[in-house]
Amino acid sequence: MFLKRLVLVNFRNLEDLSWNPHRGINIITGDNAQGKTNLLEAINFCTSGASFRTSREREMVRQGADFLKINSLMEKNGSQYEISVEMAKDSKLEFKLNGLKQVKNKLFQPGMSVSFTPSDLDLVRGNPAGRRRWMDAELCCFEARYIYNMQNYNRVLTQKNNLLREKIKTSGYNEILETFNTQLADYGSRIIHARLSQLGRLSSMLKNVYRDITSGKEDIYFKYFSSIPLVDKLNLNAIKKSFLDTMMEKNSEEKFKRQSLVGPHRDDLNFFVNNMDARHFCSRGQQRSIVLALKISVINVYRLEYGEYPVLLMDDVLLELDESRQAGMTGLFELPLQVFITSTALPENFPADYRAVKITNGQLT
């Protein structure tokens, strides 16, 4: 996947910008609040249909403007196509593919871009909910029917929690609760199975990438912590049975606490470096290296899944790594991969060739 041309009108502080980026490594420099992150956000939006900063799309419209335009020329598998996004005042975003209106969900597929921003450090040190969102959004997004199972699981989970919170019990309370538990076990076991399958594929990649970044000085692994016993992690029926059995064991406790205590919404993923919990015993530099290795591993998963590398976006993170860890990334930069990196200054001794541009007050020079 390559971005060949980008035209922005009224995207945050980028009032009128046109750019033909390099197919390899692009480094975007500039002082703070000049538009570096805004430019990465625009690239992310035209490759995924989403912002890595906000879910409120109107925030992307430049202050004082009443419309927004994004136009991009993309190349994928040797073919070129144009994606355009427009939003007029008091209207919704309109997406077009080669000039024809298109539904957002049909226009963008997972794996077109991967972003690494400072907030991604929460994948290591943050709360479990953030790691669950990452597994759902980046790792399992192309798993067949995963989104369908997630949507249905969350729907039934809400219904069950509402039932548990009732002060005056509905007629047939226990029968309804049993029905909800059966549905949760069905959808939830499929979610857990998909997560474990994709994590299994990711595991060896992550170990190899992290060793490259640390020049072989550190080892990494992760553990998936589930609210149910996982005797046979790859057997869907075994996971479902364990799910049902655990809900039965927790039945009285759930009724007392008035909330569901079992399922993938309670699970977590933790990382360990040299057998130490990365949340508590790793430096910020090590945590940054973990997330970087994770993102690179996901890129390799996408390459296996779709046959092409995604665009990689790195916002003020790479150049905070020390030189030895940067040097360990030489293998990444040798891939046929388009990379966009923001920094306040050009790097010294960067381990690969690159093209640099500077942004000032929303304008490229």
Coordinates of C-alpha atoms in Angstrom, one line a residue:
M1 CA 0.0 0.0 0.0
F2 CA 1.4 3.4 -1.0
L3 CA 0.1 7.0 -0.7
K4 CA 1.1 8.7 -3.9
R5 CA -0.7 12.1 -3.5
L6 CA -2.5 13.9 -0.7
V7 CA -4.6 17.0 -1.0
L8 CA -6.1 18.6 2.2
V9 CA -8.5 21.5 2.5
N10 CA -9.5 22.8 5.9
F11 CA -8.2 19.7 7.8
R12 CA -7.5 21.1 11.3
N13 CA -4.8 23.8 10.8
L14 CA -4.0 22.5 7.3
E15 CA -6.0 25.0 5.2
D16 CA -4.6 24.1 1.8
L17 CA -2.0 21.5 1.5
S18 CA -0.8 19.3 -1.5
W19 CA 1.9 16.7 -1.2
N20 CA 3.4 13.8 -3.2
P21 CA 5.2 11.8 -0.6
H22 CA 8.2 9.5 -1.1
R23 CA 7.5 5.7 -1.5
G24 CA 9.9 4.9 1.3
I25 CA 10.6 6.8 4.5
N26 CA 9.2 10.3 5.0
I27 CA 10.3 12.3 8.0
I28 CA 8.1 15.3 8.8
T29 CA 9.8 17.9 11.0
G30 CA 8.6 21.1 12.6
D31 CA 8.0 22.8 15.9
N32 CA 5.2 21.8 18.2
A33 CA 1.6 22.9 17.1
Q34 CA 2.6 23.4 13.5
G35 CA 0.6 20.5 12.0
K36 CA 2.8 17.4 12.1
T37 CA 0.4 15.2 13.9
N38 CA -2.5 16.7 11.9
L39 CA -0.8 15.5 8.7
L40 CA -0.4 12.0 10.1
E41 CA -4.0 12.0 11.2
A42 CA -5.2 12.9 7.7
I43 CA -3.1 10.1 6.2
N44 CA -4.6 7.7 8.7
F45 CA -8.1 8.9 7.9
C46 CA -7.7 8.4 4.1
T47 CA -6.3 4.9 4.7
S48 CA -8.7 3.7 7.4
G49 CA -11.7 6.0 7.5
A50 CA -10.9 6.8 11.1
S51 CA -8.9 9.2 13.2
F52 CA -6.4 7.9 15.8
R53 CA -7.2 11.0 17.9
T54 CA -11.0 11.5 18.0
S55 CA -14.3 9.9 17.3
R56 CA -15.9 13.3 16.8
E57 CA -15.3 14.0 13.1
R58 CA -16.3 17.6 13.3
E59 CA -13.2 18.3 15.3
M60 CA -11.1 17.7 12.2
V61 CA -12.7 20.7 10.4
R62 CA -10.5 23.8 10.6
Q63 CA -11.7 26.4 13.0
G64 CA -13.8 29.0 11.2
A65 CA -14.3 26.8 8.1
D66 CA -17.6 25.2 7.1
F67 CA -16.3 22.3 5.0
L68 CA -13.6 19.7 4.9
K69 CA -12.0 18.0 1.9
I70 CA -9.5 15.1 1.8
N71 CA -8.3 13.7 -1.6
S72 CA -5.8 10.9 -1.9
L73 CA -4.3 8.8 -4.7
M74 CA -3.5 5.3 -3.4
E75 CA -1.6 2.4 -5.0
K76 CA -2.4 -1.2 -4.0
N77 CA -1.3 -4.4 -5.7
G78 CA 0.0 -2.3 -8.7
S79 CA -3.4 -0.5 -9.2
Q80 CA -4.1 3.1 -8.5
Y81 CA -7.4 4.5 -7.1
E82 CA -8.6 7.8 -5.7
I83 CA -10.3 8.2 -2.3
S84 CA -12.0 11.4 -1.5
V85 CA -13.7 12.6 1.7
E86 CA -15.9 15.6 2.0
M87 CA -18.0 17.1 4.8
A88 CA -20.0 20.2 4.5
K89 CA -21.4 22.3 7.3
D90 CA -24.2 20.4 9.3
S91 CA -23.8 17.3 7.2
K92 CA -22.2 13.9 7.5
L93 CA -18.9 12.7 5.8
E94 CA -19.3 11.7 2.2
F95 CA -16.9 9.1 0.8
K96 CA -16.0 8.5 -2.8
L97 CA -14.0 5.9 -4.7
N98 CA -12.8 7.1 -8.1
G99 CA -15.5 9.8 -8.0
L100 CA -18.4 7.5 -7.1
K101 CA -20.1 7.6 -3.8
Q102 CA -19.1 4.7 -1.5
V103 CA -20.2 3.3 1.8
K104 CA -17.4 3.8 4.4
N105 CA -17.4 0.2 5.6
K106 CA -17.0 -1.1 2.1
L107 CA -14.3 1.4 1.1
F108 CA -11.8 0.6 3.9
Q109 CA -10.5 -2.8 4.9
P110 CA -8.4 -3.5 7.9
G111 CA -4.6 -3.4 7.5
M112 CA -4.3 -0.4 5.1
S113 CA -2.3 1.6 7.8
V114 CA -0.8 1.0 11.2
S115 CA -0.2 4.0 13.5
F116 CA 2.1 4.4 16.5
T117 CA 1.5 7.4 18.7
P118 CA 2.6 8.3 22.2
S119 CA -0.8 7.2 23.6
D120 CA 0.0 3.6 22.3
L121 CA 2.3 3.2 25.3
D122 CA -0.9 2.5 27.2
L123 CA -0.9 -0.9 25.5
V124 CA 1.8 -1.8 28.0
R125 CA 1.2 0.3 31.0
G126 CA -2.5 1.2 30.7
N127 CA -5.7 -0.5 31.8
P128 CA -6.9 -3.8 30.4
A129 CA -9.7 -2.2 28.5
G130 CA -7.2 -0.5 26.2
R131 CA -5.5 -3.8 25.4
R132 CA -8.8 -5.5 24.7
R133 CA -9.7 -2.7 22.3
W134 CA -6.3 -3.2 20.6
M135 CA -6.9 -7.0 20.2
D136 CA -10.4 -6.3 18.8
A137 CA -9.5 -3.4 16.4
E138 CA -6.0 -4.4 15.1
L139 CA -5.4 -8.0 15.7
C140 CA -8.7 -9.8 15.1
C141 CA -10.4 -7.3 12.8
F142 CA -10.0 -9.6 9.7
E143 CA -11.1 -12.8 11.5
A144 CA -14.3 -14.1 9.9
R145 CA -17.4 -12.9 11.8
Y146 CA -15.4 -11.4 14.6
I147 CA -17.1 -8.1 14.5
Y148 CA -20.5 -9.9 14.3
N149 CA -19.7 -11.9 17.4
M150 CA -18.4 -8.8 19.3
Q151 CA -21.6 -6.8 18.5
N152 CA -23.9 -9.7 19.6
Y153 CA -21.8 -10.4 22.7
N154 CA -21.9 -6.8 23.8
R155 CA -25.7 -6.6 23.1
V156 CA -26.4 -9.7 25.2
L157 CA -23.9 -8.6 27.9
T158 CA -25.8 -5.3 28.3
Q159 CA -29.1 -7.2 28.6
K160 CA -27.7 -9.6 31.2
N161 CA -26.3 -6.7 33.3
N162 CA -29.6 -4.9 33.1
L163 CA -31.3 -8.0 34.4
L164 CA -28.8 -8.5 37.2
R165 CA -29.3 -4.9 38.3
E166 CA -33.1 -5.2 38.6
K167 CA -34.3 -4.5 42.2
I168 CA -37.7 -6.2 41.5
K169 CA -37.0 -9.5 39.7
T170 CA -38.8 -10.1 36.4
S171 CA -41.0 -13.1 36.1
G172 CA -38.9 -16.0 34.8
Y173 CA -35.7 -14.3 36.0
N174 CA -33.6 -17.4 36.3
E175 CA -34.7 -18.8 32.9
I176 CA -34.0 -15.5 31.2
L177 CA -30.5 -15.4 32.9
E178 CA -29.8 -18.9 31.7
T179 CA -30.7 -17.9 28.1
F180 CA -28.4 -14.9 28.3
N181 CA -25.6 -17.1 29.6
T182 CA -26.0 -19.6 26.8
Q183 CA -25.8 -16.8 24.2
L184 CA -22.8 -15.2 25.9
A185 CA -20.9 -18.5 26.0
D186 CA -21.6 -19.0 22.3
Y187 CA -20.4 -15.5 21.2
G188 CA -17.8 -15.1 23.9
S189 CA -16.1 -18.4 23.2
R190 CA -15.7 -17.5 19.6
I191 CA -14.1 -14.2 20.6
I192 CA -11.7 -15.8 22.9
H193 CA -10.8 -18.5 20.4
A194 CA -10.1 -15.8 17.7
R195 CA -8.0 -13.8 20.1
L196 CA -5.9 -16.8 21.0
S197 CA -5.5 -17.9 17.4
Q198 CA -4.2 -14.5 16.3
L199 CA -2.0 -14.1 19.3
G200 CA -0.5 -17.5 18.6
R201 CA 0.4 -16.3 15.1
L202 CA 1.8 -13.1 16.5
S203 CA 3.9 -14.6 19.2
S204 CA 7.0 -15.8 17.3
M205 CA 7.0 -12.6 15.2
L206 CA 7.0 -10.4 18.2
K207 CA 9.9 -12.3 19.8
N208 CA 12.0 -12.0 16.7
V209 CA 11.2 -8.4 16.0
Y210 CA 11.9 -7.4 19.6
R211 CA 15.2 -9.2 19.7
D212 CA 16.2 -7.3 16.5
I213 CA 15.3 -4.0 18.1
T214 CA 17.3 -4.8 21.2
S215 CA 20.2 -6.3 19.3
G216 CA 19.5 -9.6 21.0
K217 CA 19.9 -8.3 24.5
E218 CA 16.3 -8.8 25.6
D219 CA 13.6 -11.4 25.2
I220 CA 9.8 -10.8 25.3
Y221 CA 6.7 -12.9 25.6
F222 CA 3.0 -12.2 26.5
K223 CA 0.3 -14.0 28.5
Y224 CA -3.4 -13.9 27.8
F225 CA -5.2 -13.8 31.2
S226 CA -8.8 -15.1 30.9
S227 CA -11.7 -15.0 33.4
I228 CA -12.2 -18.7 32.5
P229 CA -9.9 -21.7 32.7
L230 CA -8.3 -22.4 29.3
V231 CA -7.3 -26.1 29.3
D232 CA -7.4 -26.5 25.5
K233 CA -6.8 -23.0 24.1
L234 CA -7.4 -24.0 20.4
N235 CA -10.6 -26.1 21.0
L236 CA -13.7 -24.0 20.5
N237 CA -16.0 -26.5 22.2
A238 CA -13.7 -26.8 25.2
I239 CA -13.6 -23.0 25.6
K240 CA -17.4 -22.8 25.4
K241 CA -17.8 -25.6 28.0
S242 CA -15.4 -23.8 30.3
F243 CA -17.3 -20.6 29.8
L244 CA -20.6 -22.2 30.8
D245 CA -19.1 -24.0 33.8
T246 CA -17.5 -20.8 35.1
M247 CA -20.7 -18.8 34.7
M248 CA -22.5 -21.5 36.7
E249 CA -19.8 -21.3 39.4
K250 CA -20.0 -17.5 39.5
N251 CA -23.8 -17.4 39.4
S252 CA -24.4 -16.4 43.1
E253 CA -21.5 -13.9 43.0
E254 CA -22.8 -12.3 39.9
K255 CA -26.3 -11.9 41.4
F256 CA -24.8 -10.5 44.6
K257 CA -22.5 -8.0 42.7
R258 CA -25.2 -7.4 40.0
Q259 CA -22.7 -7.6 37.1
S260 CA -21.3 -10.2 34.8
L261 CA -17.9 -11.4 36.0
V262 CA -17.1 -13.9 33.2
G263 CA -16.2 -13.4 29.6
P264 CA -13.8 -11.7 27.1
H265 CA -14.8 -8.3 28.4
R266 CA -12.9 -9.2 31.6
D267 CA -9.7 -10.6 29.9
D268 CA -6.3 -9.0 29.6
L269 CA -3.0 -9.3 27.8
N270 CA 0.3 -8.6 29.6
F271 CA 3.9 -8.4 28.3
F272 CA 7.0 -9.7 30.0
V273 CA 10.6 -8.7 29.2
N274 CA 13.3 -11.0 30.5
N275 CA 10.6 -12.6 32.6
M276 CA 9.6 -9.3 34.3
D277 CA 6.2 -7.7 34.0
A278 CA 6.6 -4.8 31.6
R279 CA 3.9 -2.7 33.3
H280 CA 6.0 -2.4 36.5
F281 CA 9.6 -3.2 35.8
C282 CA 10.4 -1.8 32.3
S283 CA 11.7 1.7 31.5
R284 CA 9.8 4.0 29.1
G285 CA 12.4 3.2 26.5
Q286 CA 11.7 -0.5 26.9
Q287 CA 7.9 0.0 26.8
R288 CA 8.3 2.1 23.7
S289 CA 10.3 -0.8 22.1
I290 CA 7.6 -3.3 23.1
V291 CA 4.9 -1.3 21.4
L292 CA 7.1 -0.7 18.3
A293 CA 7.8 -4.4 18.1
L294 CA 4.1 -5.1 18.4
K295 CA 3.2 -2.7 15.6
I296 CA 5.8 -4.2 13.3
S297 CA 4.6 -7.7 14.1
V298 CA 1.0 -6.6 13.2
I299 CA 2.4 -5.2 9.9
N300 CA 3.8 -8.6 9.1
V301 CA 0.4 -10.2 10.0
Y302 CA -1.3 -7.8 7.6
R303 CA 1.3 -8.7 4.9
L304 CA 0.5 -12.4 5.3
E305 CA -3.3 -11.7 5.3
Y306 CA -3.5 -9.3 2.4
G307 CA -0.3 -9.7 0.3
E308 CA 0.8 -6.1 0.8
Y309 CA 2.4 -4.0 3.6
P310 CA 0.3 -1.3 5.1
V311 CA 1.4 2.3 5.5
L312 CA 3.2 2.9 8.8
L313 CA 2.6 6.2 10.7
M314 CA 4.9 7.1 13.7
D315 CA 4.2 10.2 15.7
D316 CA 7.0 11.5 17.8
V317 CA 8.0 8.1 19.1
L318 CA 10.8 6.6 17.0
L319 CA 13.4 9.3 17.6
E320 CA 12.9 8.9 21.4
L321 CA 14.6 5.5 21.1
D322 CA 18.3 5.4 21.7
E323 CA 20.6 4.9 18.7
S324 CA 21.2 1.2 19.4
R325 CA 17.4 0.5 19.3
Q326 CA 17.1 2.6 16.2
A327 CA 19.9 0.6 14.6
G328 CA 18.1 -2.6 15.5
M329 CA 15.3 -1.5 13.2
T330 CA 17.3 -1.5 10.0
G331 CA 15.5 -4.6 8.9
L332 CA 12.2 -2.8 9.1
F333 CA 13.4 0.1 6.9
E334 CA 14.6 -2.4 4.3
L335 CA 11.1 -3.6 3.6
P336 CA 9.1 -2.2 0.7
L337 CA 7.1 -0.2 3.2
Q338 CA 6.0 3.4 3.1
V339 CA 6.7 5.1 6.5
F340 CA 5.7 8.5 7.8
I341 CA 7.6 9.8 10.9
T342 CA 7.2 13.0 12.7
S343 CA 9.9 14.7 14.8
T344 CA 10.8 18.2 16.0
A345 CA 14.3 17.8 14.4
L346 CA 16.0 15.6 11.8
P347 CA 17.6 12.5 13.3
E348 CA 21.4 12.0 13.6
N349 CA 22.8 8.7 12.3
F350 CA 19.4 7.4 11.1
P351 CA 19.8 3.8 10.0
A352 CA 18.2 4.3 6.5
D353 CA 17.7 6.7 3.6
Y354 CA 14.8 9.1 3.9
R355 CA 13.1 12.2 2.5
A356 CA 12.4 15.1 4.8
V357 CA 9.9 17.9 4.7
K358 CA 9.2 20.7 7.2
I359 CA 5.8 21.9 8.2
T360 CA 5.3 25.5 9.5
N361 CA 1.8 26.9 10.2
G362 CA 0.2 24.1 8.3
Q363 CA 2.4 24.5 5.2
L364 CA 5.0 22.1 3.8
T365 CA 8.5 23.3 2.7

